[in-house]
Coordinates of C-alpha atoms in Angstrom, one line a residue:
X3 CA 82.6 31.7 -27.0
X4 CA 82.5 35.5 -27.1
X5 CA 85.6 37.5 -26.5
X6 CA 85.6 41.1 -25.2
X7 CA 88.2 43.2 -27.0
X8 CA 90.4 45.5 -25.1
X9 CA 90.3 49.0 -26.6
X10 CA 93.5 50.8 -27.3
X11 CA 94.5 53.2 -24.6
X12 CA 92.7 51.6 -21.8
X13 CA 94.7 51.5 -18.6
X14 CA 93.4 48.1 -17.5
X15 CA 91.7 45.6 -19.7
X16 CA 90.3 42.1 -19.4
X17 CA 89.6 39.1 -21.5
X18 CA 86.2 37.4 -20.8
X19 CA 84.9 34.3 -22.4
X20 CA 81.1 33.8 -22.4
X21 CA 79.4 30.5 -23.1
X22 CA 77.1 30.2 -26.1
X23 CA 73.5 29.3 -25.4
X24 CA 74.1 25.6 -26.2
X25 CA 77.0 25.5 -23.8
X26 CA 74.9 27.0 -21.2
X27 CA 72.1 24.5 -21.7
X28 CA 74.5 21.6 -21.6
X29 CA 76.0 23.0 -18.4
X30 CA 72.7 23.4 -16.7
X31 CA 71.5 20.0 -17.8
X32 CA 74.2 18.6 -15.5
X33 CA 72.5 20.0 -12.4
X34 CA 68.9 19.2 -13.5
X35 CA 67.5 16.2 -11.6
X36 CA 65.0 15.1 -14.2
X37 CA 67.5 15.2 -17.0
X38 CA 70.0 13.2 -15.0
X39 CA 67.2 10.6 -14.4
X40 CA 66.7 10.4 -18.2
X41 CA 70.5 10.1 -18.8
X42 CA 70.5 7.2 -16.2
X43 CA 67.9 5.3 -18.2
X44 CA 70.1 5.6 -21.3
X45 CA 73.3 4.6 -19.4
X46 CA 71.5 1.4 -18.2
X47 CA 70.6 0.6 -21.7
X48 CA 66.9 0.8 -21.2
X49 CA 64.7 1.9 -24.2
X50 CA 64.0 5.6 -24.2
X51 CA 62.9 8.3 -26.6
X52 CA 65.9 10.4 -25.5
X53 CA 69.4 10.2 -26.9
X54 CA 72.7 11.2 -25.5
X55 CA 74.6 13.4 -28.0
X56 CA 78.3 13.1 -28.6
X57 CA 78.8 16.3 -26.6
X58 CA 77.1 14.6 -23.6
X59 CA 73.9 16.7 -23.9
X60 CA 70.6 15.1 -23.7
X61 CA 68.3 15.4 -26.7
X62 CA 64.7 14.4 -27.5
X63 CA 64.3 13.4 -31.2
X64 CA 67.4 15.6 -32.0
X65 CA 66.1 18.6 -30.0
X66 CA 67.8 20.1 -27.0
X67 CA 66.2 19.1 -23.7
X68 CA 65.7 22.3 -21.7
X69 CA 66.4 22.0 -18.0
X70 CA 64.0 23.3 -15.4
X71 CA 65.7 26.7 -15.0
X72 CA 63.4 29.7 -15.2
X73 CA 66.2 32.1 -16.2
X74 CA 67.3 29.8 -19.0
X75 CA 63.8 29.2 -20.3
X76 CA 63.2 33.0 -20.3
X77 CA 66.4 33.6 -22.2
X78 CA 65.4 31.0 -24.8
X79 CA 62.0 32.5 -25.3
X80 CA 63.0 36.1 -25.1
X81 CA 65.5 36.1 -28.0
X82 CA 63.2 35.0 -30.8
X83 CA 60.2 36.9 -29.3
X84 CA 61.9 40.3 -29.0
X85 CA 64.1 40.4 -32.1
X86 CA 63.3 43.3 -34.3
X87 CA 62.8 41.0 -37.3
X88 CA 60.1 38.9 -35.7
X89 CA 57.7 41.6 -34.5
X90 CA 56.6 39.8 -31.3
X91 CA 55.2 36.6 -32.7
X92 CA 52.2 35.1 -30.8
X93 CA 52.3 32.0 -28.8
X94 CA 51.6 29.6 -31.7
X95 CA 54.3 31.0 -34.0
X96 CA 56.9 31.3 -31.2
X97 CA 56.2 27.7 -30.1
X98 CA 56.5 26.4 -33.7
X99 CA 59.8 28.2 -34.1
X100 CA 61.2 27.0 -30.7
X101 CA 60.1 23.3 -31.1
X102 CA 62.3 22.9 -34.1
X103 CA 65.4 23.2 -31.8
X104 CA 64.3 22.7 -28.2
X105 CA 62.1 20.3 -26.2
X106 CA 60.6 20.5 -22.8
X107 CA 57.4 18.9 -21.5
X108 CA 54.7 21.6 -21.2
X109 CA 56.7 23.9 -23.4
X110 CA 53.6 25.1 -25.3
X111 CA 51.9 26.1 -22.1
X112 CA 55.1 27.9 -20.9
X113 CA 55.3 29.8 -24.2
X114 CA 51.7 30.9 -24.0
X115 CA 52.3 32.2 -20.5
X116 CA 55.4 34.0 -21.6
X117 CA 53.6 35.8 -24.5
X118 CA 50.6 36.6 -22.3
X119 CA 52.9 38.6 -20.0
X120 CA 54.4 40.6 -22.8
X121 CA 53.1 44.1 -22.6
X122 CA 53.8 44.9 -26.2
X123 CA 51.8 41.9 -27.4
X124 CA 48.9 42.8 -25.1
X125 CA 48.8 46.4 -26.5
X126 CA 48.9 45.3 -30.1
X127 CA 46.3 42.5 -29.6
X128 CA 44.0 45.0 -27.8
X129 CA 43.9 47.3 -30.8
X130 CA 42.7 44.4 -33.1
X131 CA 39.9 43.3 -30.8
X132 CA 36.3 44.5 -31.1
X133 CA 35.0 46.7 -28.3

């Protein structure tokens, strides 16, 4: 949880707690229909490739299952793609980095679309192509 600090001398201040990314994923899993179906399979004791973690989050081979939430998916892809240390990795590199921690069906296709819409990546790639 992040905490906003109240600066000395402010007339009015506030304390705000913000969820971490994993807390946000776990919270949004609760409202995702498909994820709830997969949890139901586990609760009935049926064999599954999914697992229910001790924090009640659904995982696939130890990786976080990402709910079908466009805002959340964009947030997950945006952070490693736009960090100053990664220099806008292409679709393959970004996918390899994300798949270590996250799982979603069709994630590779979604990452490719995300990178294809990045204007910085398009400008850089254009410079390296032959006319």
